[in-house]
Amino acid sequence: MASGWAPDGAVQDQIDDTVRDGILRARARMTAGPGEIHCVECGEEIPAARRAALPGVRTCVACQSARDKRPAAFGINRRGSKDSQLK
């Protein structure tokens, strides 16, 4: 059921686009290419087991954990405000 000027299936299209963007964002963060022997942030040696498990790794466990705790800066608001739709 469409609402207003939205075509049928618009809500599902929005959900699909949001999921697709999330997948692309995750793939972009994946490591690729040769990894590092020493952490690029702190300089500590990255254990061989970590390098073998994650090809292309560039940070040690401690620095990666700190990175993961930082808030992600992303977002495309596909839902326009009512004011923007009236203009």
mmCIF file of N, CA, C and O in Angstrom:
data_model
loop_
_atom_site.group_PDB
_atom_site.id
_atom_site.type_symbol
_atom_site.label_atom_id
_atom_site.label_comp_id
_atom_site.label_asym_id
_atom_site.label_seq_id
_atom_site.Cartn_x
_atom_site.Cartn_y
_atom_site.Cartn_z
ATOM 1 N N MET A 1 0.852 -1.179 0.000
ATOM 2 C CA MET A 1 0.000 0.000 0.000
ATOM 3 C C MET A 1 0.890 1.231 0.000
ATOM 4 O O MET A 1 1.766 1.376 0.851
ATOM 5 N N ALA A 2 0.683 2.086 -0.946
ATOM 6 C CA ALA A 2 1.462 3.318 -1.048
ATOM 7 C C ALA A 2 0.820 4.404 -0.212
ATOM 8 O O ALA A 2 -0.378 4.412 0.024
ATOM 9 N N SER A 3 1.656 5.307 0.244
ATOM 10 C CA SER A 3 1.143 6.446 1.004
ATOM 11 C C SER A 3 1.567 7.720 0.303
ATOM 12 O O SER A 3 2.729 7.890 -0.032
ATOM 13 N N GLY A 4 0.639 8.598 0.077
ATOM 14 C CA GLY A 4 0.974 9.857 -0.589
ATOM 15 C C GLY A 4 1.416 9.619 -2.018
ATOM 16 O O GLY A 4 0.764 8.925 -2.779
ATOM 17 N N TRP A 5 2.587 10.172 -2.360
ATOM 18 C CA TRP A 5 3.110 10.066 -3.715
ATOM 19 C C TRP A 5 4.043 8.865 -3.881
ATOM 20 O O TRP A 5 4.566 8.630 -4.944
ATOM 21 N N ALA A 6 4.263 8.124 -2.835
ATOM 22 C CA ALA A 6 5.195 6.987 -2.908
ATOM 23 C C ALA A 6 4.578 5.840 -3.693
ATOM 24 O O ALA A 6 3.413 5.516 -3.517
ATOM 25 N N PRO A 7 5.367 5.222 -4.556
ATOM 26 C CA PRO A 7 4.841 4.078 -5.311
ATOM 27 C C PRO A 7 4.744 2.839 -4.429
ATOM 28 O O PRO A 7 5.334 2.784 -3.352
ATOM 29 N N ASP A 8 4.025 1.847 -4.892
ATOM 30 C CA ASP A 8 3.946 0.582 -4.163
ATOM 31 C C ASP A 8 5.349 -0.010 -4.028
ATOM 32 O O ASP A 8 6.138 0.018 -4.957
ATOM 33 N N GLY A 9 5.663 -0.530 -2.862
ATOM 34 C CA GLY A 9 6.966 -1.135 -2.635
ATOM 35 C C GLY A 9 8.053 -0.152 -2.243
ATOM 36 O O GLY A 9 9.215 -0.531 -2.114
ATOM 37 N N ALA A 10 7.713 1.122 -2.055
ATOM 38 C CA ALA A 10 8.728 2.131 -1.737
ATOM 39 C C ALA A 10 9.390 1.864 -0.388
ATOM 40 O O ALA A 10 10.598 2.075 -0.241
ATOM 41 N N VAL A 11 8.640 1.389 0.568
ATOM 42 C CA VAL A 11 9.206 1.106 1.887
ATOM 43 C C VAL A 11 10.221 -0.026 1.785
ATOM 44 O O VAL A 11 11.322 0.054 2.333
ATOM 45 N N GLN A 12 9.882 -1.067 1.060
ATOM 46 C CA GLN A 12 10.823 -2.185 0.886
ATOM 47 C C GLN A 12 12.066 -1.740 0.126
ATOM 48 O O GLN A 12 13.174 -2.162 0.429
ATOM 49 N N ASP A 13 11.889 -0.866 -0.867
ATOM 50 C CA ASP A 13 13.041 -0.335 -1.602
ATOM 51 C C ASP A 13 13.970 0.419 -0.666
ATOM 52 O O ASP A 13 15.192 0.307 -0.762
ATOM 53 N N GLN A 14 13.399 1.187 0.238
ATOM 54 C CA GLN A 14 14.198 1.942 1.208
ATOM 55 C C GLN A 14 14.958 0.985 2.130
ATOM 56 O O GLN A 14 16.136 1.184 2.410
ATOM 57 N N ILE A 15 14.297 -0.061 2.591
ATOM 58 C CA ILE A 15 14.949 -1.057 3.447
ATOM 59 C C ILE A 15 16.078 -1.733 2.683
ATOM 60 O O ILE A 15 17.199 -1.880 3.194
ATOM 61 N N ASP A 16 15.815 -2.128 1.449
ATOM 62 C CA ASP A 16 16.838 -2.788 0.623
ATOM 63 C C ASP A 16 18.049 -1.883 0.417
ATOM 64 O O ASP A 16 19.196 -2.331 0.509
ATOM 65 N N ASP A 17 17.814 -0.596 0.152
ATOM 66 C CA ASP A 17 18.917 0.349 -0.037
ATOM 67 C C ASP A 17 19.738 0.525 1.233
ATOM 68 O O ASP A 17 20.961 0.610 1.178
ATOM 69 N N THR A 18 19.072 0.561 2.379
ATOM 70 C CA THR A 18 19.774 0.712 3.648
ATOM 71 C C THR A 18 20.638 -0.508 3.938
ATOM 72 O O THR A 18 21.797 -0.385 4.356
ATOM 73 N N VAL A 19 20.114 -1.684 3.689
ATOM 74 C CA VAL A 19 20.884 -2.919 3.892
ATOM 75 C C VAL A 19 22.063 -2.957 2.928
ATOM 76 O O VAL A 19 23.193 -3.281 3.309
ATOM 77 N N ARG A 20 21.826 -2.617 1.683
ATOM 78 C CA ARG A 20 22.894 -2.619 0.672
ATOM 79 C C ARG A 20 24.005 -1.651 1.069
ATOM 80 O O ARG A 20 25.189 -1.970 0.955
ATOM 81 N N ASP A 21 23.645 -0.460 1.551
ATOM 82 C CA ASP A 21 24.648 0.509 1.999
ATOM 83 C C ASP A 21 25.457 -0.031 3.167
ATOM 84 O O ASP A 21 26.662 0.171 3.245
ATOM 85 N N GLY A 22 24.800 -0.720 4.088
ATOM 86 C CA GLY A 22 25.500 -1.310 5.228
ATOM 87 C C GLY A 22 26.498 -2.366 4.794
ATOM 88 O O GLY A 22 27.621 -2.431 5.313
ATOM 89 N N ILE A 23 26.112 -3.173 3.835
ATOM 90 C CA ILE A 23 27.011 -4.208 3.314
ATOM 91 C C ILE A 23 28.206 -3.570 2.621
ATOM 92 O O ILE A 23 29.356 -3.976 2.839
ATOM 93 N N LEU A 24 27.969 -2.566 1.808
ATOM 94 C CA LEU A 24 29.076 -1.894 1.123
ATOM 95 C C LEU A 24 30.020 -1.210 2.109
ATOM 96 O O LEU A 24 31.242 -1.217 1.923
ATOM 97 N N ARG A 25 29.456 -0.625 3.167
ATOM 98 C CA ARG A 25 30.272 0.022 4.195
ATOM 99 C C ARG A 25 31.142 -1.004 4.910
ATOM 100 O O ARG A 25 32.321 -0.782 5.161
ATOM 101 N N ALA A 26 30.574 -2.168 5.221
ATOM 102 C CA ALA A 26 31.336 -3.231 5.893
ATOM 103 C C ALA A 26 32.430 -3.773 4.980
ATOM 104 O O ALA A 26 33.555 -4.012 5.426
ATOM 105 N N ARG A 27 32.116 -3.968 3.704
ATOM 106 C CA ARG A 27 33.129 -4.459 2.764
ATOM 107 C C ARG A 27 34.262 -3.460 2.596
ATOM 108 O O ARG A 27 35.419 -3.851 2.431
ATOM 109 N N ALA A 28 33.949 -2.176 2.629
ATOM 110 C CA ALA A 28 34.985 -1.150 2.475
ATOM 111 C C ALA A 28 35.942 -1.144 3.664
ATOM 112 O O ALA A 28 37.110 -0.777 3.521
ATOM 113 N N ARG A 29 35.469 -1.548 4.831
ATOM 114 C CA ARG A 29 36.315 -1.569 6.023
ATOM 115 C C ARG A 29 37.167 -2.829 6.114
ATOM 116 O O ARG A 29 38.078 -2.897 6.927
ATOM 117 N N MET A 30 36.854 -3.832 5.301
ATOM 118 C CA MET A 30 37.614 -5.084 5.354
ATOM 119 C C MET A 30 39.034 -4.848 4.851
ATOM 120 O O MET A 30 39.260 -4.071 3.929
ATOM 121 N N THR A 31 39.969 -5.535 5.479
ATOM 122 C CA THR A 31 41.355 -5.384 5.082
ATOM 123 C C THR A 31 41.621 -6.116 3.775
ATOM 124 O O THR A 31 40.970 -7.099 3.452
ATOM 125 N N ALA A 32 42.575 -5.611 3.036
ATOM 126 C CA ALA A 32 42.959 -6.236 1.777
ATOM 127 C C ALA A 32 44.444 -5.973 1.560
ATOM 128 O O ALA A 32 45.004 -5.022 2.088
ATOM 129 N N GLY A 33 45.051 -6.812 0.794
ATOM 130 C CA GLY A 33 46.456 -6.634 0.482
ATOM 131 C C GLY A 33 47.352 -7.138 1.597
ATOM 132 O O GLY A 33 46.903 -7.802 2.529
ATOM 133 N N PRO A 34 48.637 -6.824 1.501
ATOM 134 C CA PRO A 34 49.578 -7.303 2.519
ATOM 135 C C PRO A 34 49.323 -6.632 3.865
ATOM 136 O O PRO A 34 49.007 -5.445 3.925
ATOM 137 N N GLY A 35 49.453 -7.396 4.909
ATOM 138 C CA GLY A 35 49.264 -6.851 6.250
ATOM 139 C C GLY A 35 50.556 -6.266 6.793
ATOM 140 O O GLY A 35 51.582 -6.219 6.115
ATOM 141 N N GLU A 36 50.480 -5.822 8.021
ATOM 142 C CA GLU A 36 51.633 -5.233 8.696
ATOM 143 C C GLU A 36 52.154 -6.202 9.754
ATOM 144 O O GLU A 36 51.397 -7.000 10.306
ATOM 145 N N ILE A 37 53.422 -6.122 10.049
ATOM 146 C CA ILE A 37 54.008 -6.909 11.134
ATOM 147 C C ILE A 37 53.875 -6.151 12.448
ATOM 148 O O ILE A 37 53.665 -6.738 13.502
ATOM 149 N N HIS A 38 53.953 -4.826 12.358
ATOM 150 C CA HIS A 38 53.801 -3.971 13.539
ATOM 151 C C HIS A 38 52.561 -3.097 13.375
ATOM 152 O O HIS A 38 52.248 -2.651 12.267
ATOM 153 N N CYS A 39 51.874 -2.855 14.472
ATOM 154 C CA CYS A 39 50.649 -2.051 14.478
ATOM 155 C C CYS A 39 50.941 -0.650 13.941
ATOM 156 O O CYS A 39 51.917 -0.014 14.344
ATOM 157 N N VAL A 40 50.090 -0.168 13.048
ATOM 158 C CA VAL A 40 50.281 1.159 12.463
ATOM 159 C C VAL A 40 49.940 2.272 13.449
ATOM 160 O O VAL A 40 50.307 3.425 13.215
ATOM 161 N N GLU A 41 49.261 1.948 14.545
ATOM 162 C CA GLU A 41 48.890 2.970 15.516
ATOM 163 C C GLU A 41 49.862 3.053 16.681
ATOM 164 O O GLU A 41 50.267 4.136 17.068
ATOM 165 N N CYS A 42 50.233 1.906 17.257
ATOM 166 C CA CYS A 42 51.083 1.942 18.461
ATOM 167 C C CYS A 42 52.486 1.389 18.234
ATOM 168 O O CYS A 42 53.372 1.591 19.059
ATOM 169 N N GLY A 43 52.703 0.671 17.140
ATOM 170 C CA GLY A 43 54.019 0.138 16.839
ATOM 171 C C GLY A 43 54.322 -1.218 17.451
ATOM 172 O O GLY A 43 55.379 -1.786 17.195
ATOM 173 N N GLU A 44 53.405 -1.757 18.252
ATOM 174 C CA GLU A 44 53.618 -3.083 18.849
ATOM 175 C C GLU A 44 53.544 -4.156 17.762
ATOM 176 O O GLU A 44 52.844 -3.991 16.762
ATOM 177 N N GLU A 45 54.240 -5.263 17.991
ATOM 178 C CA GLU A 45 54.208 -6.354 17.029
ATOM 179 C C GLU A 45 52.829 -7.022 17.055
ATOM 180 O O GLU A 45 52.265 -7.276 18.107
ATOM 181 N N ILE A 46 52.313 -7.305 15.871
ATOM 182 C CA ILE A 46 51.039 -8.001 15.748
ATOM 183 C C ILE A 46 51.347 -9.497 15.798
ATOM 184 O O ILE A 46 52.177 -9.977 15.018
ATOM 185 N N PRO A 47 50.713 -10.243 16.700
ATOM 186 C CA PRO A 47 51.004 -11.679 16.808
ATOM 187 C C PRO A 47 50.786 -12.407 15.476
ATOM 188 O O PRO A 47 49.892 -12.068 14.694
ATOM 189 N N ALA A 48 51.613 -13.423 15.245
ATOM 190 C CA ALA A 48 51.539 -14.187 14.000
ATOM 191 C C ALA A 48 50.166 -14.846 13.822
ATOM 192 O O ALA A 48 49.655 -14.929 12.697
ATOM 193 N N ALA A 49 49.564 -15.303 14.919
ATOM 194 C CA ALA A 49 48.243 -15.931 14.820
ATOM 195 C C ALA A 49 47.197 -14.936 14.314
ATOM 196 O O ALA A 49 46.327 -15.291 13.513
ATOM 197 N N ARG A 50 47.281 -13.687 14.751
ATOM 198 C CA ARG A 50 46.336 -12.655 14.283
ATOM 199 C C ARG A 50 46.578 -12.365 12.806
ATOM 200 O O ARG A 50 45.643 -12.224 12.030
ATOM 201 N N ARG A 51 47.838 -12.281 12.419
ATOM 202 C CA ARG A 51 48.160 -12.021 11.006
ATOM 203 C C ARG A 51 47.689 -13.167 10.117
ATOM 204 O O ARG A 51 47.232 -12.942 8.996
ATOM 205 N N ALA A 52 47.757 -14.395 10.630
ATOM 206 C CA ALA A 52 47.306 -15.548 9.842
ATOM 207 C C ALA A 52 45.780 -15.600 9.759
ATOM 208 O O ALA A 52 45.220 -15.962 8.728
ATOM 209 N N ALA A 53 45.112 -15.222 10.852
ATOM 210 C CA ALA A 53 43.650 -15.278 10.885
ATOM 211 C C ALA A 53 43.012 -14.152 10.078
ATOM 212 O O ALA A 53 41.936 -14.327 9.504
ATOM 213 N N LEU A 54 43.672 -12.995 10.038
ATOM 214 C CA LEU A 54 43.132 -11.823 9.343
ATOM 215 C C LEU A 54 44.148 -11.302 8.337
ATOM 216 O O LEU A 54 44.894 -10.370 8.632
ATOM 217 N N PRO A 55 44.199 -11.868 7.146
ATOM 218 C CA PRO A 55 45.136 -11.363 6.145
ATOM 219 C C PRO A 55 44.898 -9.872 5.886
ATOM 220 O O PRO A 55 43.764 -9.430 5.766
ATOM 221 N N GLY A 56 45.963 -9.103 5.854
ATOM 222 C CA GLY A 56 45.846 -7.668 5.619
ATOM 223 C C GLY A 56 45.661 -6.861 6.883
ATOM 224 O O GLY A 56 45.452 -5.652 6.823
ATOM 225 N N VAL A 57 45.753 -7.493 8.062
ATOM 226 C CA VAL A 57 45.547 -6.778 9.314
ATOM 227 C C VAL A 57 46.620 -5.706 9.499
ATOM 228 O O VAL A 57 47.768 -5.883 9.109
ATOM 229 N N ARG A 58 46.224 -4.555 10.055
ATOM 230 C CA ARG A 58 47.148 -3.438 10.216
ATOM 231 C C ARG A 58 47.253 -2.948 11.653
ATOM 232 O O ARG A 58 48.073 -2.095 11.943
ATOM 233 N N THR A 59 46.401 -3.456 12.541
ATOM 234 C CA THR A 59 46.419 -3.002 13.929
ATOM 235 C C THR A 59 46.449 -4.182 14.887
ATOM 236 O O THR A 59 45.985 -5.274 14.567
ATOM 237 N N CYS A 60 46.969 -3.931 16.087
ATOM 238 C CA CYS A 60 46.965 -4.951 17.131
ATOM 239 C C CYS A 60 45.560 -5.049 17.729
ATOM 240 O O CYS A 60 44.692 -4.216 17.435
ATOM 241 N N VAL A 61 45.351 -6.032 18.570
ATOM 242 C CA VAL A 61 44.024 -6.256 19.155
ATOM 243 C C VAL A 61 43.592 -5.044 19.988
ATOM 244 O O VAL A 61 42.442 -4.589 19.886
ATOM 245 N N ALA A 62 44.495 -4.497 20.791
ATOM 246 C CA ALA A 62 44.141 -3.366 21.670
ATOM 247 C C ALA A 62 43.724 -2.144 20.849
ATOM 248 O O ALA A 62 42.707 -1.496 21.151
ATOM 249 N N CYS A 63 44.496 -1.815 19.821
ATOM 250 C CA CYS A 63 44.158 -0.639 19.004
ATOM 251 C C CYS A 63 42.881 -0.861 18.204
ATOM 252 O O CYS A 63 42.073 0.057 18.045
ATOM 253 N N GLN A 64 42.670 -2.092 17.707
ATOM 254 C CA GLN A 64 41.443 -2.374 16.967
ATOM 255 C C GLN A 64 40.228 -2.299 17.885
ATOM 256 O O GLN A 64 39.175 -1.802 17.497
ATOM 257 N N SER A 65 40.378 -2.753 19.124
ATOM 258 C CA SER A 65 39.277 -2.663 20.086
ATOM 259 C C SER A 65 38.924 -1.211 20.358
ATOM 260 O O SER A 65 37.745 -0.850 20.444
ATOM 261 N N ALA A 66 39.943 -0.365 20.482
ATOM 262 C CA ALA A 66 39.694 1.070 20.698
ATOM 263 C C ALA A 66 39.000 1.675 19.486
ATOM 264 O O ALA A 66 38.084 2.499 19.637
ATOM 265 N N ARG A 67 39.415 1.279 18.291
ATOM 266 C CA ARG A 67 38.757 1.778 17.074
ATOM 267 C C ARG A 67 37.293 1.360 17.019
ATOM 268 O O ARG A 67 36.432 2.133 16.622
ATOM 269 N N ASP A 68 37.030 0.117 17.396
ATOM 270 C CA ASP A 68 35.664 -0.396 17.338
ATOM 271 C C ASP A 68 34.734 0.302 18.313
ATOM 272 O O ASP A 68 33.522 0.332 18.098
ATOM 273 N N LYS A 69 35.278 0.862 19.381
ATOM 274 C CA LYS A 69 34.445 1.548 20.377
ATOM 275 C C LYS A 69 34.073 2.953 19.942
ATOM 276 O O LYS A 69 33.127 3.533 20.471
ATOM 277 N N ARG A 70 34.801 3.510 18.988
ATOM 278 C CA ARG A 70 34.485 4.858 18.498
ATOM 279 C C ARG A 70 33.178 4.817 17.717
ATOM 280 O O ARG A 70 32.907 3.868 16.982
ATOM 281 N N PRO A 71 32.373 5.873 17.848
ATOM 282 C CA PRO A 71 31.110 5.884 17.100
ATOM 283 C C PRO A 71 31.373 5.988 15.596
ATOM 284 O O PRO A 71 32.293 6.677 15.154
ATOM 285 N N ALA A 72 30.585 5.273 14.843
ATOM 286 C CA ALA A 72 30.714 5.296 13.383
ATOM 287 C C ALA A 72 30.066 6.563 12.853
ATOM 288 O O ALA A 72 28.955 6.922 13.242
ATOM 289 N N ALA A 73 30.771 7.242 11.971
ATOM 290 C CA ALA A 73 30.243 8.465 11.373
ATOM 291 C C ALA A 73 29.732 8.117 9.977
ATOM 292 O O ALA A 73 30.493 8.026 9.030
ATOM 293 N N PHE A 74 28.465 7.867 9.865
ATOM 294 C CA PHE A 74 27.865 7.569 8.575
ATOM 295 C C PHE A 74 26.410 7.946 8.644
ATOM 296 O O PHE A 74 25.881 8.262 9.680
ATOM 297 N N GLY A 75 25.781 7.883 7.544
ATOM 298 C CA GLY A 75 24.340 8.052 7.545
ATOM 299 C C GLY A 75 23.845 8.858 6.372
ATOM 300 O O GLY A 75 24.319 9.951 6.124
ATOM 301 N N ILE A 76 22.950 8.273 5.682
ATOM 302 C CA ILE A 76 22.238 8.969 4.627
ATOM 303 C C ILE A 76 20.779 8.868 5.010
ATOM 304 O O ILE A 76 20.234 7.781 5.108
ATOM 305 N N ASN A 77 20.197 9.991 5.272
ATOM 306 C CA ASN A 77 18.796 10.007 5.657
ATOM 307 C C ASN A 77 17.953 10.037 4.398
ATOM 308 O O ASN A 77 17.850 11.052 3.735
ATOM 309 N N ARG A 78 17.395 8.883 4.079
ATOM 310 C CA ARG A 78 16.568 8.816 2.880
ATOM 311 C C ARG A 78 15.146 9.304 3.140
ATOM 312 O O ARG A 78 14.372 9.469 2.222
ATOM 313 N N ARG A 79 14.817 9.472 4.394
ATOM 314 C CA ARG A 79 13.483 9.956 4.727
ATOM 315 C C ARG A 79 13.540 11.467 4.790
ATOM 316 O O ARG A 79 14.092 12.042 5.716
ATOM 317 N N GLY A 80 12.977 12.114 3.832
ATOM 318 C CA GLY A 80 12.961 13.568 3.831
ATOM 319 C C GLY A 80 11.958 14.105 4.828
ATOM 320 O O GLY A 80 10.953 13.466 5.134
ATOM 321 N N SER A 81 12.275 15.272 5.379
ATOM 322 C CA SER A 81 11.324 15.872 6.297
ATOM 323 C C SER A 81 10.107 16.375 5.509
ATOM 324 O O SER A 81 10.158 16.573 4.305
ATOM 325 N N LYS A 82 9.019 16.605 6.222
ATOM 326 C CA LYS A 82 7.830 17.105 5.552
ATOM 327 C C LYS A 82 8.103 18.466 4.911
ATOM 328 O O LYS A 82 7.605 18.765 3.836
ATOM 329 N N ASP A 83 8.926 19.281 5.592
ATOM 330 C CA ASP A 83 9.243 20.601 5.035
ATOM 331 C C ASP A 83 9.969 20.474 3.705
ATOM 332 O O ASP A 83 9.690 21.207 2.762
ATOM 333 N N SER A 84 10.924 19.521 3.603
ATOM 334 C CA SER A 84 11.667 19.392 2.354
ATOM 335 C C SER A 84 10.783 18.863 1.242
ATOM 336 O O SER A 84 11.018 19.135 0.065
ATOM 337 N N GLN A 85 9.756 18.105 1.576
ATOM 338 C CA GLN A 85 8.871 17.583 0.556
ATOM 339 C C GLN A 85 7.879 18.627 0.069
ATOM 340 O O GLN A 85 7.354 18.520 -1.032
ATOM 341 N N LEU A 86 7.651 19.645 0.871
ATOM 342 C CA LEU A 86 6.715 20.700 0.473
ATOM 343 C C LEU A 86 7.360 21.754 -0.405
ATOM 344 O O LEU A 86 6.681 22.513 -1.049
ATOM 345 N N LYS A 87 8.682 21.824 -0.413
ATOM 346 C CA LYS A 87 9.369 22.858 -1.194
ATOM 347 C C LYS A 87 9.448 22.500 -2.642
ATOM 348 O O LYS A 87 9.427 21.421 -3.069
#
